[in-house]
PDB file of C-alpha atoms in Angstrom:
ATOM      1  CA  MET A   1     -54.970  -5.673  76.847  1.00 90.00           C
ATOM      2  CA  VAL A   2     -51.339  -5.386  75.767  1.00 93.00           C
ATOM      3  CA  ALA A   3     -48.193  -7.324  76.593  1.00 93.00           C
ATOM      4  CA  ASP A   4     -46.208  -6.220  79.628  1.00 93.00           C
ATOM      5  CA  ARG A   5     -43.536  -5.081  77.168  1.00 91.00           C
ATOM      6  CA  PHE A   6     -45.832  -2.164  76.309  1.00 94.00           C
ATOM      7  CA  ALA A   7     -46.378  -1.010  79.907  1.00 93.00           C
ATOM      8  CA  GLN A   8     -45.545   2.586  78.965  1.00 92.00           C
ATOM      9  CA  PHE A   9     -48.634   2.642  76.738  1.00 93.00           C
ATOM     10  CA  ALA A  10     -50.947   1.113  79.359  1.00 91.00           C
ATOM     11  CA  ASP A  11     -52.798   3.756  81.402  1.00 88.00           C
ATOM     12  CA  GLY A  12     -54.175   1.311  83.999  1.00 82.00           C
ATOM     13  CA  GLU A  13     -57.778   2.181  83.118  1.00 84.00           C
ATOM     14  CA  GLN A  14     -58.737   1.663  79.488  1.00 90.00           C
ATOM     15  CA  VAL A  15     -55.446  -0.012  78.581  1.00 94.00           C
ATOM     16  CA  LEU A  16     -54.087  -2.746  80.848  1.00 92.00           C
ATOM     17  CA  THR A  17     -51.067  -4.970  80.595  1.00 94.00           C
ATOM     18  CA  VAL A  18     -51.482  -8.717  80.829  1.00 92.00           C
ATOM     19  CA  SER A  19     -50.113  -8.690  84.381  1.00 93.00           C
ATOM     20  CA  GLU A  20     -52.398  -5.844  85.491  1.00 91.00           C
ATOM     21  CA  LEU A  21     -55.488  -7.572  84.134  1.00 88.00           C
ATOM     22  CA  MET A  22     -54.514 -10.911  85.653  1.00 88.00           C
ATOM     23  CA  THR A  23     -54.163  -9.227  89.055  1.00 87.00           C
ATOM     24  CA  LEU A  24     -57.609  -7.626  88.774  1.00 84.00           C
ATOM     25  CA  VAL A  25     -59.262 -10.883  87.703  1.00 83.00           C
ATOM     26  CA  SER A  26     -57.481 -13.133  90.216  1.00 81.00           C
ATOM     27  CA  SER A  27     -58.177 -10.793  93.155  1.00 79.00           C
ATOM     28  CA  GLY A  28     -61.867 -10.528  92.313  1.00 76.00           C
ATOM     29  CA  ALA A  29     -61.614  -6.748  91.931  1.00 73.00           C
ATOM     30  CA  ALA A  30     -62.683  -6.934  88.291  1.00 70.00           C
ATOM     31  CA  ALA A  31     -65.987  -8.590  89.245  1.00 72.00           C
ATOM     32  CA  GLU A  32     -66.968  -6.115  91.968  1.00 73.00           C
ATOM     33  CA  SER A  33     -68.786  -3.737  89.650  1.00 69.00           C
ATOM     34  CA  GLY A  34     -70.920  -6.527  88.207  1.00 75.00           C
ATOM     35  CA  ALA A  35     -70.375  -5.089  84.740  1.00 77.00           C
ATOM     36  CA  GLU A  36     -69.407  -7.101  81.698  1.00 81.00           C
ATOM     37  CA  TRP A  37     -65.781  -6.709  80.614  1.00 82.00           C
ATOM     38  CA  VAL A  38     -65.144  -6.425  76.873  1.00 86.00           C
ATOM     39  CA  LEU A  39     -61.526  -7.118  75.978  1.00 86.00           C
ATOM     40  CA  HIS A  40     -59.772  -5.746  72.923  1.00 88.00           C
ATOM     41  CA  ALA A  41     -56.595  -7.532  71.868  1.00 87.00           C
ATOM     42  CA  GLY A  42     -53.530  -5.287  71.753  1.00 91.00           C
ATOM     43  CA  GLN A  43     -50.063  -6.084  70.487  1.00 93.00           C
ATOM     44  CA  GLY A  44     -47.874  -8.715  72.091  1.00 92.00           C
ATOM     45  CA  THR A  45     -50.675 -10.846  73.543  1.00 89.00           C
ATOM     46  CA  GLU A  46     -50.472 -14.550  72.773  1.00 86.00           C
ATOM     47  CA  ARG A  47     -52.600 -17.644  73.283  1.00 84.00           C
ATOM     48  CA  PRO A  48     -51.088 -18.548  76.706  1.00 85.00           C
ATOM     49  CA  ASP A  49     -52.144 -15.106  77.997  1.00 86.00           C
ATOM     50  CA  TRP A  50     -55.746 -15.662  76.981  1.00 84.00           C
ATOM     51  CA  ASP A  51     -55.770 -19.211  78.337  1.00 84.00           C
ATOM     52  CA  ALA A  52     -54.371 -18.012  81.682  1.00 86.00           C
ATOM     53  CA  LEU A  53     -56.906 -15.189  81.807  1.00 84.00           C
ATOM     54  CA  GLU A  54     -59.787 -17.580  81.196  1.00 82.00           C
ATOM     55  CA  ALA A  55     -58.503 -19.923  83.914  1.00 85.00           C
ATOM     56  CA  ALA A  56     -58.228 -17.020  86.371  1.00 83.00           C
ATOM     57  CA  ARG A  57     -61.749 -15.845  85.496  1.00 80.00           C
ATOM     58  CA  ALA A  58     -63.152 -19.332  86.025  1.00 81.00           C
ATOM     59  CA  ALA A  59     -61.388 -19.662  89.384  1.00 81.00           C
ATOM     60  CA  ALA A  60     -62.447 -16.212  90.631  1.00 74.00           C
ATOM     61  CA  GLY A  61     -66.051 -16.497  89.430  1.00 74.00           C
ATOM     62  CA  GLY A  62     -68.547 -13.676  89.118  1.00 69.00           C
ATOM     63  CA  LEU A  63     -66.854 -11.986  86.161  1.00 75.00           C
ATOM     64  CA  ARG A  64     -68.518 -11.730  82.788  1.00 78.00           C
ATOM     65  CA  ILE A  65     -65.945 -11.313  80.066  1.00 79.00           C
ATOM     66  CA  ARG A  66     -65.949 -11.461  76.283  1.00 78.00           C
ATOM     67  CA  PHE A  67     -63.651 -10.518  73.438  1.00 78.00           C
ATOM     68  CA  ALA A  68     -64.345  -7.677  71.024  1.00 79.00           C
ATOM     69  CA  GLY A  69     -63.615  -9.446  67.766  1.00 68.00           C
ATOM     70  CA  PRO A  70     -61.305 -12.450  67.428  1.00 62.00           C
ATOM     71  CA  ALA A  71     -58.728 -13.073  70.111  1.00 61.00           C
ATOM     72  CA  PRO A  72     -55.051 -13.106  69.054  1.00 57.00           C
ATOM     73  CA  LEU A  73     -55.012 -16.878  69.039  1.00 57.00           C
ATOM     74  CA  ALA A  74     -57.192 -16.755  65.904  1.00 62.00           C
ATOM     75  CA  SER A  75     -54.643 -14.852  63.802  1.00 77.00           C
ATOM     76  CA  ARG A  76     -52.360 -16.646  61.341  1.00 89.00           C
ATOM     77  CA  PRO A  77     -48.769 -15.394  61.612  1.00 92.00           C
ATOM     78  CA  VAL A  78     -46.813 -15.436  58.366  1.00 95.00           C
ATOM     79  CA  PRO A  79     -44.173 -18.227  58.374  1.00 96.00           C
ATOM     80  CA  PRO A  80     -40.658 -16.906  59.086  1.00 96.00           C
ATOM     81  CA  SER A  81     -39.394 -18.247  55.751  1.00 94.00           C
ATOM     82  CA  ALA A  82     -41.896 -16.046  53.882  1.00 95.00           C
ATOM     83  CA  VAL A  83     -40.258 -12.887  55.260  1.00 96.00           C
ATOM     84  CA  HIS A  84     -36.695 -14.287  55.329  1.00 95.00           C
ATOM     85  CA  LYS A  85     -36.479 -14.527  59.104  1.00 96.00           C
ATOM     86  CA  ASN A  86     -35.207 -17.370  61.284  1.00 95.00           C
ATOM     87  CA  ARG A  87     -37.287 -16.797  64.427  1.00 95.00           C
ATOM     88  CA  ALA A  88     -41.070 -16.588  64.634  1.00 94.00           C
ATOM     89  CA  GLU A  89     -41.040 -13.783  67.209  1.00 95.00           C
ATOM     90  CA  ASN A  90     -39.356 -11.497  64.672  1.00 96.00           C
ATOM     91  CA  VAL A  91     -42.154 -11.871  62.104  1.00 97.00           C
ATOM     92  CA  LEU A  92     -44.283  -8.715  62.009  1.00 97.00           C
ATOM     93  CA  LEU A  93     -47.098  -9.895  59.743  1.00 97.00           C
ATOM     94  CA  ALA A  94     -50.192 -12.057  60.154  1.00 95.00           C
ATOM     95  CA  ASP A  95     -53.256 -12.887  58.074  1.00 94.00           C
ATOM     96  CA  LEU A  96     -51.551 -12.014  54.793  1.00 96.00           C
ATOM     97  CA  SER A  97     -53.984 -11.617  51.902  1.00 95.00           C
ATOM     98  CA  ASN A  98     -53.025 -11.294  48.233  1.00 93.00           C
ATOM     99  CA  LEU A  99     -55.724  -9.086  46.727  1.00 92.00           C
ATOM    100  CA  SER A 100     -53.904  -9.483  43.402  1.00 93.00           C
ATOM    101  CA  ARG A 101     -50.406 -10.371  42.249  1.00 92.00           C
ATOM    102  CA  THR A 102     -49.383  -6.748  42.787  1.00 94.00           C
ATOM    103  CA  HIS A 103     -51.393  -5.862  45.904  1.00 96.00           C
ATOM    104  CA  CYS A 104     -51.380  -7.460  49.353  1.00 96.00           C
ATOM    105  CA  VAL A 105     -52.356  -6.544  52.891  1.00 97.00           C
ATOM    106  CA  ALA A 106     -51.531  -8.012  56.286  1.00 97.00           C
ATOM    107  CA  ALA A 107     -52.213  -7.389  59.942  1.00 95.00           C
ATOM    108  CA  LEU A 108     -49.332  -6.041  61.987  1.00 96.00           C
ATOM    109  CA  ARG A 109     -48.291  -8.534  64.654  1.00 95.00           C
ATOM    110  CA  VAL A 110     -45.688  -7.377  67.189  1.00 95.00           C
ATOM    111  CA  HIS A 111     -44.533 -10.248  69.374  1.00 93.00           C
ATOM    112  CA  ARG A 112     -43.516  -9.281  72.896  1.00 91.00           C
ATOM    113  CA  ASN A 113     -39.985 -10.612  72.254  1.00 92.00           C
ATOM    114  CA  ASN A 114     -39.464  -9.046  68.848  1.00 93.00           C
ATOM    115  CA  GLU A 115     -35.855  -8.008  68.375  1.00 92.00           C
ATOM    116  CA  LEU A 116     -36.765  -4.377  67.589  1.00 91.00           C
ATOM    117  CA  ILE A 117     -38.734  -3.574  70.765  1.00 88.00           C
ATOM    118  CA  LEU A 118     -36.497  -5.045  73.468  1.00 80.00           C
ATOM    119  CA  ASP A 119     -34.895  -1.721  74.417  1.00 81.00           C
ATOM    120  CA  HIS A 120     -37.536   0.862  73.511  1.00 78.00           C
ATOM    121  CA  THR A 121     -39.071   2.830  76.388  1.00 78.00           C
ATOM    122  CA  ALA A 122     -41.525   5.269  74.765  1.00 85.00           C
ATOM    123  CA  ARG A 123     -45.322   4.925  74.671  1.00 90.00           C
ATOM    124  CA  HIS A 124     -45.297   4.406  70.919  1.00 94.00           C
ATOM    125  CA  VAL A 125     -43.855   1.420  69.067  1.00 94.00           C
ATOM    126  CA  SER A 126     -40.396   2.015  67.605  1.00 93.00           C
ATOM    127  CA  GLY A 127     -40.230   3.506  64.110  1.00 95.00           C
ATOM    128  CA  MET A 128     -37.823   0.704  63.210  1.00 95.00           C
ATOM    129  CA  VAL A 129     -40.750  -1.719  63.644  1.00 96.00           C
ATOM    130  CA  VAL A 130     -42.721   0.293  61.083  1.00 97.00           C
ATOM    131  CA  ILE A 131     -39.853   0.224  58.583  1.00 97.00           C
ATOM    132  CA  GLU A 132     -39.228  -3.493  59.124  1.00 97.00           C
ATOM    133  CA  ALA A 133     -42.926  -4.272  58.673  1.00 98.00           C
ATOM    134  CA  MET A 134     -42.884  -2.525  55.298  1.00 97.00           C
ATOM    135  CA  ARG A 135     -39.731  -4.393  54.337  1.00 97.00           C
ATOM    136  CA  GLN A 136     -41.259  -7.717  55.358  1.00 97.00           C
ATOM    137  CA  ILE A 137     -44.444  -7.246  53.346  1.00 97.00           C
ATOM    138  CA  CYS A 138     -42.359  -6.631  50.217  1.00 97.00           C
ATOM    139  CA  ILE A 139     -40.638  -9.991  50.728  1.00 97.00           C
ATOM    140  CA  ALA A 140     -43.898 -11.732  51.644  1.00 96.00           C
ATOM    141  CA  GLN A 141     -45.548 -10.493  48.464  1.00 95.00           C
ATOM    142  CA  PHE A 142     -42.659 -11.805  46.386  1.00 95.00           C
ATOM    143  CA  GLU A 143     -42.689 -15.185  48.133  1.00 94.00           C
ATOM    144  CA  THR A 144     -46.464 -15.660  47.905  1.00 94.00           C
ATOM    145  CA  ALA A 145     -47.286 -14.081  44.539  1.00 93.00           C
ATOM    146  CA  TYR A 146     -44.163 -14.512  42.380  1.00 91.00           C
ATOM    147  CA  ARG A 147     -41.993 -17.269  43.801  1.00 89.00           C
ATOM    148  CA  ARG A 148     -43.970 -20.239  42.490  1.00 86.00           C
ATOM    149  CA  ASP A 149     -43.440 -19.157  38.846  1.00 87.00           C
ATOM    150  CA  LEU A 150     -39.649 -18.953  39.157  1.00 87.00           C
ATOM    151  CA  PRO A 151     -36.797 -21.509  39.108  1.00 83.00           C
ATOM    152  CA  SER A 152     -36.017 -23.179  42.426  1.00 84.00           C
ATOM    153  CA  TYR A 153     -33.288 -20.724  43.399  1.00 84.00           C
ATOM    154  CA  ASP A 154     -32.981 -19.230  46.851  1.00 90.00           C
ATOM    155  CA  TYR A 155     -33.455 -15.468  46.654  1.00 93.00           C
ATOM    156  CA  VAL A 156     -32.425 -12.630  48.959  1.00 94.00           C
ATOM    157  CA  GLY A 157     -33.744  -9.067  49.050  1.00 94.00           C
ATOM    158  CA  VAL A 158     -31.358  -6.229  48.184  1.00 94.00           C
ATOM    159  CA  TRP A 159     -32.715  -2.796  49.078  1.00 95.00           C
ATOM    160  CA  ARG A 160     -31.707  -0.018  46.700  1.00 95.00           C
ATOM    161  CA  ARG A 161     -33.841   2.910  47.848  1.00 96.00           C
ATOM    162  CA  MET A 162     -36.380   3.547  50.583  1.00 96.00           C
ATOM    163  CA  ASN A 163     -38.103   6.927  50.838  1.00 97.00           C
ATOM    164  CA  VAL A 164     -40.039   6.901  54.114  1.00 97.00           C
ATOM    165  CA  THR A 165     -42.534   9.476  55.357  1.00 97.00           C
ATOM    166  CA  PHE A 166     -43.829   9.256  58.933  1.00 97.00           C
ATOM    167  CA  GLY A 167     -47.312  10.632  59.535  1.00 96.00           C
ATOM    168  CA  GLY A 168     -47.777   9.775  63.209  1.00 94.00           C
ATOM    169  CA  PHE A 169     -47.040   7.358  66.032  1.00 96.00           C
ATOM    170  CA  LEU A 170     -47.740   3.640  65.996  1.00 96.00           C
ATOM    171  CA  PHE A 171     -49.245   2.319  69.228  1.00 95.00           C
ATOM    172  CA  ALA A 172     -49.543  -1.241  70.561  1.00 94.00           C
ATOM    173  CA  LEU A 173     -52.958  -1.749  68.983  1.00 94.00           C
ATOM    174  CA  PRO A 174     -54.126  -3.438  65.762  1.00 93.00           C
ATOM    175  CA  ALA A 175     -52.703  -2.001  62.554  1.00 96.00           C
ATOM    176  CA  THR A 176     -52.529  -2.909  58.874  1.00 96.00           C
ATOM    177  CA  VAL A 177     -49.566  -3.166  56.503  1.00 98.00           C
ATOM    178  CA  VAL A 178     -50.187  -2.602  52.785  1.00 97.00           C
ATOM    179  CA  CYS A 179     -47.986  -3.182  49.745  1.00 97.00           C
ATOM    180  CA  GLU A 180     -48.710  -2.397  46.097  1.00 97.00           C
ATOM    181  CA  ILE A 181     -46.219  -3.029  43.292  1.00 96.00           C
ATOM    182  CA  ALA A 182     -46.017  -0.076  40.924  1.00 96.00           C
ATOM    183  CA  ASP A 183     -43.454  -1.581  38.561  1.00 95.00           C
ATOM    184  CA  ALA A 184     -41.702  -4.953  38.176  1.00 94.00           C
ATOM    185  CA  ASP A 185     -38.853  -5.982  35.884  1.00 95.00           C
ATOM    186  CA  LEU A 186     -38.807  -9.787  35.664  1.00 91.00           C
ATOM    187  CA  SER A 187     -36.627 -10.036  32.543  1.00 91.00           C
ATOM    188  CA  THR A 188     -33.668 -11.505  34.456  1.00 90.00           C
ATOM    189  CA  GLU A 189     -34.579 -14.419  36.707  1.00 86.00           C
ATOM    190  CA  THR A 190     -31.453 -14.037  38.822  1.00 87.00           C
ATOM    191  CA  ASN A 191     -32.135 -10.335  39.548  1.00 92.00           C
ATOM    192  CA  LEU A 192     -35.815  -9.327  39.752  1.00 94.00           C
ATOM    193  CA  ARG A 193     -36.450  -5.616  40.255  1.00 96.00           C
ATOM    194  CA  PHE A 194     -39.466  -4.073  41.969  1.00 97.00           C
ATOM    195  CA  ARG A 195     -40.744  -0.591  42.771  1.00 97.00           C
ATOM    196  CA  VAL A 196     -43.496  -0.555  45.378  1.00 97.00           C
ATOM    197  CA  ALA A 197     -45.637   1.707  47.532  1.00 97.00           C
ATOM    198  CA  THR A 198     -46.094   0.535  51.104  1.00 98.00           C
ATOM    199  CA  SER A 199     -47.810   1.896  54.186  1.00 98.00           C
ATOM    200  CA  VAL A 200     -48.673   1.108  57.781  1.00 98.00           C
ATOM    201  CA  ARG A 201     -52.143   2.240  58.871  1.00 97.00           C
ATOM    202  CA  GLN A 202     -53.770   2.347  62.265  1.00 96.00           C
ATOM    203  CA  TYR A 203     -57.496   2.987  62.110  1.00 92.00           C
ATOM    204  CA  ASP A 204     -57.908   6.066  59.850  1.00 87.00           C
ATOM    205  CA  ASP A 205     -54.314   7.266  60.231  1.00 93.00           C
ATOM    206  CA  VAL A 206     -51.413   6.560  57.891  1.00 97.00           C
ATOM    207  CA  VAL A 207     -48.627   5.999  60.403  1.00 97.00           C
ATOM    208  CA  ALA A 208     -45.995   5.827  57.684  1.00 98.00           C
ATOM    209  CA  SER A 209     -45.650   5.315  53.961  1.00 98.00           C
ATOM    210  CA  ALA A 210     -42.677   4.470  51.784  1.00 98.00           C
ATOM    211  CA  GLU A 211     -41.617   4.202  48.186  1.00 97.00           C
ATOM    212  CA  ILE A 212     -39.204   1.292  47.966  1.00 97.00           C
ATOM    213  CA  GLU A 213     -36.999   0.013  45.168  1.00 97.00           C
ATOM    214  CA  TYR A 214     -35.464  -3.401  45.707  1.00 96.00           C
ATOM    215  CA  SER A 215     -34.268  -6.509  43.925  1.00 96.00           C
ATOM    216  CA  MET A 216     -34.705 -10.170  44.676  1.00 95.00           C
ATOM    217  CA  VAL A 217     -31.325 -11.613  43.768  1.00 94.00           C
ATOM    218  CA  ARG A 218     -30.220 -15.211  43.519  1.00 92.00           C
ATOM    219  CA  GLN A 219     -28.736 -16.233  46.887  1.00 90.00           C
ATOM    220  CA  GLU A 220     -25.499 -17.731  45.569  1.00 91.00           C
ATOM    221  CA  ARG A 221     -24.726 -14.504  43.713  1.00 90.00           C
ATOM    222  CA  ILE A 222     -25.123 -12.470  46.904  1.00 91.00           C
ATOM    223  CA  ASP A 223     -23.095 -15.022  48.892  1.00 93.00           C
ATOM    224  CA  ARG A 224     -20.224 -14.689  46.434  1.00 93.00           C
ATOM    225  CA  LEU A 225     -20.373 -10.885  46.479  1.00 91.00           C
ATOM    226  CA  GLU A 226     -20.532 -10.713  50.277  1.00 93.00           C
ATOM    227  CA  ARG A 227     -17.670 -13.175  50.657  1.00 94.00           C
ATOM    228  CA  ASN A 228     -15.423 -11.130  48.355  1.00 95.00           C
ATOM    229  CA  LYS A 229     -16.314  -7.814  49.976  1.00 94.00           C
ATOM    230  CA  ALA A 230     -15.894  -9.222  53.486  1.00 95.00           C
ATOM    231  CA  ALA A 231     -12.427 -10.530  52.603  1.00 94.00           C
ATOM    232  CA  ARG A 232     -11.509  -7.137  51.159  1.00 92.00           C
ATOM    233  CA  ALA A 233     -12.725  -5.349  54.299  1.00 92.00           C
ATOM    234  CA  VAL A 234     -10.599  -7.630  56.496  1.00 92.00           C
ATOM    235  CA  ARG A 235      -7.512  -7.105  54.300  1.00 90.00           C
ATOM    236  CA  THR A 236      -8.000  -3.344  54.430  1.00 90.00           C
ATOM    237  CA  GLN A 237      -8.384  -3.364  58.212  1.00 89.00           C
ATOM    238  CA  LEU A 238      -5.277  -5.489  58.734  1.00 90.00           C
ATOM    239  CA  ALA A 239      -3.229  -3.430  56.300  1.00 87.00           C
ATOM    240  CA  GLY A 240      -4.106  -0.285  58.226  1.00 80.00           C
ATOM    241  CA  LEU A 241      -3.162  -1.864  61.561  1.00 73.00           C
ATOM    242  CA  LEU A 242       0.176  -3.021  60.157  1.00 66.00           C
ATOM    243  CA  GLU A 243       1.210   0.422  58.898  1.00 62.00           C
ATOM    244  CA  PRO A 244       4.252   1.844  60.743  1.00 55.00           C
TER     245      PRO A 244
END
């Protein structure tokens, strides 16, 4: 079962959208065969979907249904602050686990209203989701494994290089995001440098991998730099418009 947002991926037989499954359950069609239904949680499904499905099953009667593995409501989304996002629907990670200070893994979690999928019409999930998931796990690893040992500054990620290789398509099914720090320069607390290897994996396939170099820089330093560069950009634009 996948969110309606991923209707292009749903084939109406083995993969159903939330709406398609609700129609089958509510109409009683799903119970006609007398078989047990085993549901696998795809991307974009949330607790209200599963609650509504259970209510429809109870009302229709005659349908045996169970989940294959934990339902989505059991996952633990990463807090938005841990990936430097403002809105929970834009967080792409859940069940983050720090295997060591330099190695972490997380489940991919694509909310149906994520900003990067709202205008994507293909069967696969947008490649921008893959890249953003790898970016987010870099930040999450910093916030969960390094942040507590540093002064109470606010930090922001500055991306210096990202070498991405795509190995296949990502579909609206469970996937894993992995990050391993290959090198870290922590000599300057206001500008921490990292070189990492990241990947997104779906079952036995490496959907994409990336070598990323980035810095976690003190927020006030970036604010000052952005303010100065923004002012310069405005002055340059206005000067060009005022030329005779």
